[in-house]
């Protein structure tokens, strides 16, 4: 467990700062080898939880022989379904932004594009720090062997000295720069002091992990080894094709399809989907598990939701790793226009309206100044009540540091006040408005009347997508003229 001396910290003091009410958490001591002097020191371990964030394992090493001390943060919980990438833009002269708290997991890569600078995962271990602390440790790490470099390679040492001036300028807010934190595990975090409102300087994107990232995180990936002959790889592929052909697949009855969907998700999802349809048959086909790369089975059926569109319901289960997933995908072509759906919530019946929220939809509640960008909650099938509950849980998980000594009283009061207002939405003390703005028009709120025209509380508005929206979804470069011509012929 190597680390810099500026990370000196006592495990007990860290936990007290994070979770003051957890006094009975045990601290474990393990005899460990000191990497500096070769003698034995002591490592203290404690499992705790950052309020509204994740479970973490704190470790602190202390060597009584040479005085070496360092600490580390590791995540004790599960990996998140998707990776996350935070982008924080720093204007010159704003030193207050450097105090933003950062949770960095051991799989995180940090970049500063303006300097062409990158901190790989192995360079800095998992830590609980600030932006300034991370940049300062990076500068000290580069400077550590400068005296030796000057003797061996003066030109390289001089170039590093010039680079250190720029890096320290970033750490003291004398230089405008962009701080990018990319974590395939999805366990890293940058504080948003404006939470629950959006931060104009901070953006967050979720993404699907690549096979290489899955392998680096410990997932099993069946990839050909370097040096294998083309014939061997081709033979393996042919064998796999024959294996697929022998897999039983085809159509199963509606009952089996409903059971498959229920295995992959909650009863709420099943009730919402099967309320509109009773599929006569469900198609099944063999696939590869996206988590462990093992063979698994996916079941699918197509249905048409009234007043919405044709949708595809898919459910996958993996017996090898236990991964289960159900999702709803829009069918048909991409809508020519974006759609904004607005509903006024007045009574308990409105809270029970079914909601289909796609990945491309943003959520707004003007009464409490809440706005969630597209992709924040992912795609889901739920009710309005379930959506508000998910929003509350997601904000607490993502924004973190909403309790304990790490938050000043003013911010703590602000967050508690927002949670109170968010919970009041479900108690219906007053009317409020829910807006789903979907650039691909793949989201839907169900009416409470037999005819959607009779539902005066529900309105739909179509509008032209902007160039930036089309660019985000790859529509500006999409050319379907040849396909349209072949289809028309």
XYZ file of C-alpha atoms in Angstrom:
489
model
C 0.000 0.000 0.000
C 2.109 2.833 -1.262
C 1.088 6.456 -1.028
C 2.336 9.969 -0.443
C 2.876 11.467 2.983
C 0.238 14.122 2.430
C -2.308 11.332 2.730
C -1.458 10.749 6.414
C -4.707 10.075 8.161
C -6.106 8.056 10.989
C -8.837 5.587 10.037
C -10.964 6.436 13.045
C -10.927 10.176 12.301
C -11.946 9.607 8.673
C -14.885 7.434 9.657
C -15.982 9.903 12.317
C -16.048 12.598 9.650
C -18.072 10.449 7.284
C -20.437 8.675 9.628
C -20.471 10.227 13.076
C -23.287 8.027 14.310
C -21.502 4.732 13.585
C -19.496 4.330 16.790
C -19.583 0.540 16.966
C -17.868 -0.184 13.630
C -14.940 -2.547 14.386
C -11.377 -1.728 13.302
C -9.241 -4.683 12.225
C -5.451 -4.685 12.500
C -3.208 -6.703 10.176
C 0.584 -6.986 10.263
C 1.943 -5.821 6.875
C 5.292 -5.410 5.162
C 6.570 -1.854 4.808
C 7.624 -1.211 1.199
C 10.103 1.491 2.249
C 12.271 -0.199 4.902
C 11.273 -3.861 4.621
C 10.206 -4.133 8.271
C 6.719 -5.055 9.459
C 4.150 -2.361 10.116
C 0.427 -2.327 10.927
C -2.530 -1.897 8.585
C -5.862 -0.885 10.113
C -9.042 -1.728 8.195
C -12.579 -0.466 8.671
C -15.728 -1.112 6.633
C -18.082 1.863 6.658
C -20.544 3.701 4.432
C -20.494 7.249 3.125
C -24.028 8.590 3.743
C -26.111 8.489 0.556
C -23.201 7.051 -1.446
C -21.586 3.615 -1.180
C -19.968 1.152 1.175
C -16.211 1.647 1.326
C -13.253 -0.078 2.960
C -10.828 2.328 4.638
C -7.273 1.167 5.223
C -4.351 2.993 6.872
C -0.767 1.716 7.091
C 1.747 2.812 9.744
C 5.380 1.688 10.065
C 6.970 2.407 13.483
C 10.470 1.767 12.111
C 10.747 4.359 9.337
C 7.592 6.422 9.888
C 5.987 5.523 6.542
C 2.230 6.143 6.609
C -0.467 6.084 3.927
C -4.149 5.335 3.438
C -6.452 3.948 0.774
C -10.152 3.789 -0.092
C -11.607 0.679 -1.727
C -15.221 -0.012 -2.655
C -16.860 -2.896 -0.843
C -20.137 -2.816 -2.764
C -21.037 -4.074 -6.219
C -19.968 -2.656 -9.565
C -22.513 -0.350 -11.143
C -24.422 -1.436 -14.295
C -22.639 1.195 -16.413
C -19.485 3.259 -16.325
C -19.571 6.977 -15.567
C -17.649 9.963 -16.874
C -17.649 13.307 -15.016
C -16.500 16.464 -16.794
C -15.859 19.547 -14.642
C -14.819 22.841 -16.260
C -12.716 25.193 -14.132
C -12.549 28.912 -14.936
C -9.350 30.745 -14.037
C -9.366 32.411 -10.620
C -12.119 30.327 -8.984
C -10.224 28.692 -6.095
C -13.451 27.625 -4.364
C -14.163 25.023 -7.056
C -10.895 23.263 -6.212
C -12.405 22.253 -2.858
C -14.985 19.987 -4.471
C -14.865 16.557 -2.915
C -13.933 13.666 -5.176
C -14.379 9.937 -4.607
C -11.931 8.143 -6.878
C -12.107 4.371 -7.243
C -9.114 2.210 -8.097
C -10.320 1.835 -11.725
C -10.581 5.575 -12.453
C -8.645 7.511 -15.088
C -8.247 11.274 -14.621
C -7.514 13.556 -17.577
C -6.792 17.230 -18.201
C -7.156 17.623 -21.999
C -5.632 21.137 -22.091
C -2.332 19.749 -20.754
C -2.587 16.415 -22.567
C -2.215 14.942 -19.072
C -3.601 11.624 -17.855
C -3.452 9.879 -14.474
C -3.977 6.138 -15.120
C -5.747 3.953 -12.534
C -2.512 2.401 -11.289
C -0.861 5.804 -10.658
C -3.202 6.823 -7.811
C -5.101 4.373 -5.667
C -8.720 4.782 -4.602
C -9.067 7.895 -2.483
C -11.440 10.361 -0.850
C -9.997 13.778 -1.632
C -10.583 17.096 -3.415
C -9.696 18.237 -6.917
C -6.841 20.281 -5.471
C -5.575 17.298 -3.470
C -5.530 15.022 -6.528
C -3.636 17.555 -8.647
C -1.190 18.329 -5.837
C -0.391 14.641 -5.311
C 0.113 14.196 -9.050
C 2.571 17.119 -9.098
C 4.470 15.780 -6.087
C 4.642 12.333 -7.684
C 6.210 13.770 -10.847
C 8.642 15.886 -8.837
C 9.786 13.055 -6.558
C 12.624 11.804 -8.824
C 13.539 15.050 -10.534
C 17.001 15.255 -8.960
C 17.889 11.808 -10.302
C 16.460 12.654 -13.743
C 18.567 15.803 -13.991
C 21.695 13.691 -13.612
C 20.632 11.075 -16.182
C 18.469 13.001 -18.675
C 18.564 16.800 -18.177
C 16.346 17.530 -21.172
C 13.509 15.326 -19.899
C 13.867 16.790 -16.409
C 13.638 20.317 -17.823
C 10.489 19.414 -19.786
C 8.904 17.964 -16.631
C 9.760 21.141 -14.695
C 7.966 23.216 -17.329
C 4.973 20.871 -17.199
C 4.869 21.049 -13.386
C 4.476 24.838 -13.609
C 1.304 24.350 -15.673
C -0.024 21.558 -13.430
C 0.486 23.665 -10.289
C -1.201 26.569 -12.053
C -4.260 24.324 -12.402
C -4.033 23.302 -8.729
C -4.059 26.982 -7.703
C -6.778 28.071 -10.176
C -4.380 30.291 -12.145
C -5.241 28.457 -15.341
C -8.612 27.483 -16.850
C -8.831 23.761 -17.508
C -11.155 20.741 -17.745
C -11.076 17.973 -15.151
C -12.321 14.638 -16.566
C -12.931 11.652 -14.269
C -13.690 8.413 -16.148
C -14.585 5.285 -14.150
C -15.697 2.074 -15.942
C -16.868 0.655 -12.584
C -19.267 3.589 -12.066
C -18.167 4.032 -8.435
C -16.512 7.443 -8.638
C -18.105 10.755 -7.817
C -17.584 14.535 -7.960
C -19.528 16.741 -5.579
C -22.227 19.028 -6.931
C -22.598 21.951 -4.475
C -25.775 23.066 -6.240
C -27.541 19.730 -5.765
C -30.321 18.927 -6.405
C -30.188 21.611 -9.119
C -27.935 21.007 -12.144
C -24.374 22.324 -12.002
C -23.554 24.384 -15.142
C -19.864 23.447 -14.814
C -20.362 19.722 -14.186
C -21.690 17.129 -16.616
C -22.181 13.400 -16.104
C -22.523 10.713 -18.765
C -23.095 6.985 -18.379
C -21.807 4.468 -20.921
C -21.671 0.753 -21.609
C -18.373 -0.913 -20.768
C -16.203 -2.336 -23.545
C -15.002 -5.980 -23.380
C -11.529 -4.699 -22.467
C -12.927 -2.677 -19.563
C -14.962 -5.665 -18.377
C -11.856 -7.818 -18.375
C -9.886 -5.160 -16.464
C -12.614 -5.062 -13.799
C -12.435 -8.830 -13.288
C -15.167 -10.085 -15.578
C -14.516 -13.231 -17.608
C -14.046 -12.400 -21.283
C -13.565 -15.154 -23.871
C -11.206 -13.386 -26.278
C -8.668 -15.102 -28.556
C -5.128 -15.126 -27.170
C -2.389 -13.299 -29.058
C -0.433 -15.699 -31.231
C -3.317 -17.989 -32.096
C -3.415 -18.909 -35.755
C -6.188 -17.706 -38.035
C -7.193 -21.301 -38.635
C -7.594 -21.910 -34.907
C -9.776 -18.827 -34.478
C -11.850 -19.691 -37.535
C -12.300 -23.236 -36.283
C -13.495 -21.924 -32.917
C -16.007 -19.645 -34.623
C -17.352 -22.490 -36.752
C -17.685 -24.641 -33.649
C -19.596 -21.819 -31.951
C -21.934 -21.538 -34.939
C -22.687 -25.253 -34.747
C -23.297 -24.886 -31.018
C -25.772 -22.063 -31.647
C -27.583 -24.153 -34.216
C -28.044 -26.938 -31.682
C -29.438 -24.572 -29.020
C -33.202 -24.917 -28.578
C -34.917 -21.704 -29.556
C -38.132 -20.609 -31.176
C -41.399 -19.521 -29.611
C -42.871 -20.157 -26.171
C -46.272 -19.394 -24.724
C -47.386 -16.195 -23.055
C -47.099 -17.645 -19.562
C -43.464 -18.630 -20.066
C -42.729 -15.222 -21.547
C -44.245 -13.428 -18.593
C -42.203 -15.591 -16.218
C -39.009 -14.744 -18.116
C -39.733 -11.024 -17.894
C -40.515 -11.333 -14.186
C -37.176 -13.056 -13.574
C -35.277 -10.100 -14.974
C -37.050 -7.231 -13.240
C -39.523 -6.143 -10.588
C -43.204 -7.008 -10.389
C -43.900 -3.340 -11.117
C -42.314 -3.671 -14.556
C -44.281 -6.833 -15.335
C -47.612 -5.355 -14.268
C -47.039 -2.187 -16.290
C -46.108 -4.075 -19.476
C -48.600 -6.927 -19.317
C -51.424 -4.533 -18.531
C -51.425 -3.533 -22.199
C -50.845 -6.890 -23.815
C -51.111 -10.627 -23.397
C -48.636 -11.956 -25.969
C -49.697 -15.146 -27.647
C -46.102 -16.216 -28.078
C -42.646 -15.015 -27.083
C -39.596 -15.526 -29.279
C -36.493 -17.010 -27.667
C -32.954 -16.982 -29.058
C -29.448 -17.701 -27.724
C -27.205 -14.738 -26.909
C -24.008 -13.915 -25.048
C -24.107 -12.459 -21.532
C -22.768 -8.898 -21.548
C -21.370 -9.362 -18.041
C -19.478 -12.660 -18.106
C -19.549 -13.527 -21.862
C -21.235 -16.889 -21.167
C -24.003 -18.347 -23.306
C -27.476 -17.323 -22.159
C -31.010 -16.936 -23.483
C -33.040 -13.859 -24.406
C -36.826 -13.793 -24.765
C -38.619 -11.148 -26.762
C -42.082 -10.131 -27.867
C -43.512 -7.149 -29.756
C -46.566 -5.272 -28.567
C -48.402 -2.045 -29.317
C -49.156 0.326 -26.433
C -52.322 2.390 -27.065
C -51.682 6.078 -27.845
C -47.946 5.383 -28.003
C -46.177 3.103 -30.492
C -44.987 -0.410 -31.136
C -42.449 -1.512 -28.536
C -40.170 -4.518 -28.087
C -39.931 -6.151 -24.662
C -36.775 -8.194 -24.043
C -35.678 -10.261 -21.032
C -32.288 -11.925 -20.563
C -31.125 -14.360 -17.899
C -27.661 -15.845 -17.373
C -27.333 -19.047 -15.350
C -23.538 -18.684 -15.158
C -23.272 -15.368 -13.284
C -26.907 -14.738 -12.306
C -27.252 -11.564 -14.371
C -30.868 -10.714 -15.180
C -32.284 -7.835 -17.127
C -35.544 -6.730 -18.691
C -35.836 -3.733 -20.964
C -38.271 -2.063 -23.281
C -37.079 -0.756 -26.647
C -39.073 1.406 -29.057
C -39.975 -0.216 -32.349
C -40.372 1.294 -35.788
C -38.493 4.249 -37.234
C -36.994 7.234 -35.405
C -39.554 9.964 -34.905
C -39.180 13.007 -37.147
C -39.766 15.354 -34.220
C -39.020 15.477 -30.514
C -41.865 15.270 -28.018
C -42.513 17.036 -24.729
C -45.109 15.400 -22.467
C -46.629 17.415 -19.624
C -48.982 16.123 -16.948
C -50.506 17.958 -13.978
C -50.685 15.813 -10.840
C -53.774 16.505 -8.743
C -54.814 13.281 -6.991
C -53.783 9.741 -6.077
C -55.096 8.438 -9.385
C -52.548 10.597 -11.213
C -49.708 9.068 -9.209
C -50.711 5.656 -10.607
C -50.294 6.700 -14.242
C -47.935 4.409 -16.124
C -44.695 6.021 -17.294
C -42.267 4.804 -19.946
C -39.081 6.859 -19.704
C -36.380 6.228 -22.301
C -32.632 6.906 -22.015
C -33.034 10.004 -24.163
C -35.661 11.693 -21.949
C -35.036 14.483 -19.452
C -37.256 15.017 -16.401
C -38.438 18.364 -15.055
C -40.585 19.345 -12.067
C -40.816 23.179 -12.174
C -42.424 23.553 -8.735
C -39.250 22.383 -6.972
C -36.750 23.590 -9.621
C -35.753 20.021 -10.460
C -34.224 19.159 -13.814
C -32.531 15.862 -14.667
C -30.642 15.584 -17.943
C -31.269 12.704 -20.335
C -29.587 9.470 -19.282
C -29.526 10.306 -15.570
C -32.023 7.632 -14.560
C -31.653 5.422 -17.620
C -34.682 3.821 -19.241
C -37.461 2.542 -17.016
C -41.066 1.413 -16.952
C -42.812 2.562 -13.783
C -45.531 4.873 -12.451
C -45.357 8.574 -11.616
C -45.061 7.684 -7.932
C -42.291 5.209 -8.724
C -40.486 7.798 -10.864
C -40.423 10.368 -8.039
C -39.163 7.705 -5.635
C -36.406 6.732 -8.088
C -35.423 10.388 -8.479
C -35.033 10.795 -4.719
C -32.963 7.602 -4.399
C -30.820 8.456 -7.425
C -30.047 11.997 -6.282
C -28.941 10.746 -2.873
C -26.729 8.104 -4.489
C -25.159 10.339 -7.129
C -24.690 13.621 -5.293
C -23.618 12.093 -1.982
C -22.173 13.991 0.987
C -25.645 15.110 2.040
C -25.062 14.291 5.685
C -22.299 14.080 8.245
C -19.479 16.487 9.077
C -18.262 16.719 5.470
C -21.116 19.107 4.590
C -21.506 22.621 5.955
C -24.725 23.554 7.682
C -26.020 25.773 4.876
C -25.706 23.046 2.233
C -27.097 20.423 4.605
C -30.160 22.597 5.278
C -30.610 23.167 1.554
C -30.538 19.431 0.818
C -32.909 18.530 3.665
C -35.324 21.223 2.470
C -35.261 19.830 -1.070
C -35.904 16.264 0.122
C -38.844 17.551 2.144
C -40.299 19.277 -0.914
C -39.707 16.173 -3.025
C -41.549 13.983 -0.534
C -44.420 16.478 -0.402
C -45.064 15.774 -4.086
C -46.261 12.281 -3.165
C -48.444 13.563 -0.331
C -50.303 15.788 -2.858
C -50.456 18.819 -0.590
C -50.650 20.884 -3.763
C -50.792 20.316 -7.517
C -47.502 19.911 -9.373
C -46.270 19.352 -12.928
C -44.179 16.562 -14.434
C -42.492 17.139 -17.800
C -40.803 14.436 -19.888
C -38.803 15.971 -22.737
C -37.618 13.286 -25.160
C -35.607 14.195 -28.240
C -36.433 10.794 -29.814
C -40.110 10.802 -28.721
C -39.700 7.394 -27.073
C -41.282 8.289 -23.719
C -44.914 7.999 -22.694
C -47.305 8.903 -19.858
C -50.578 6.986 -19.843
C -53.937 8.802 -19.769
C -56.463 8.124 -17.009
C -59.411 8.318 -19.423
C -60.523 5.907 -22.119
C -59.876 8.541 -24.783
C -56.638 10.515 -24.521
C -58.451 13.612 -25.835
C -60.622 13.644 -22.715
C -57.613 13.833 -20.373
C -57.291 17.593 -19.818
C -54.317 17.199 -17.445
C -52.150 15.483 -20.065
C -50.698 17.384 -23.017
C -48.236 16.467 -25.784
C -46.101 18.922 -27.727
C -43.991 18.051 -30.765
C -41.099 20.263 -31.827
C -38.161 20.198 -34.214
C -34.917 18.785 -32.870
C -31.914 21.095 -32.745
C -28.738 20.390 -34.703
C -26.957 19.540 -31.440
C -29.638 16.967 -30.533
C -29.387 15.320 -33.946
C -25.609 15.280 -33.632
C -25.800 13.627 -30.205
C -27.850 10.736 -31.593
C -25.903 10.471 -34.857
C -28.789 11.624 -37.033
C -26.910 14.367 -38.914
C -24.680 11.830 -40.671
C -27.336 9.185 -41.186
C -28.122 8.471 -44.856
C -31.057 6.108 -45.509
C -31.644 7.020 -49.166
C -30.389 3.680 -50.556
C -32.442 1.716 -48.016
C -35.539 3.820 -48.775
C -35.116 3.236 -52.496
C -34.763 -0.526 -52.019
C -37.789 -0.581 -49.709
C -39.962 1.365 -52.160
C -38.993 -0.938 -55.023
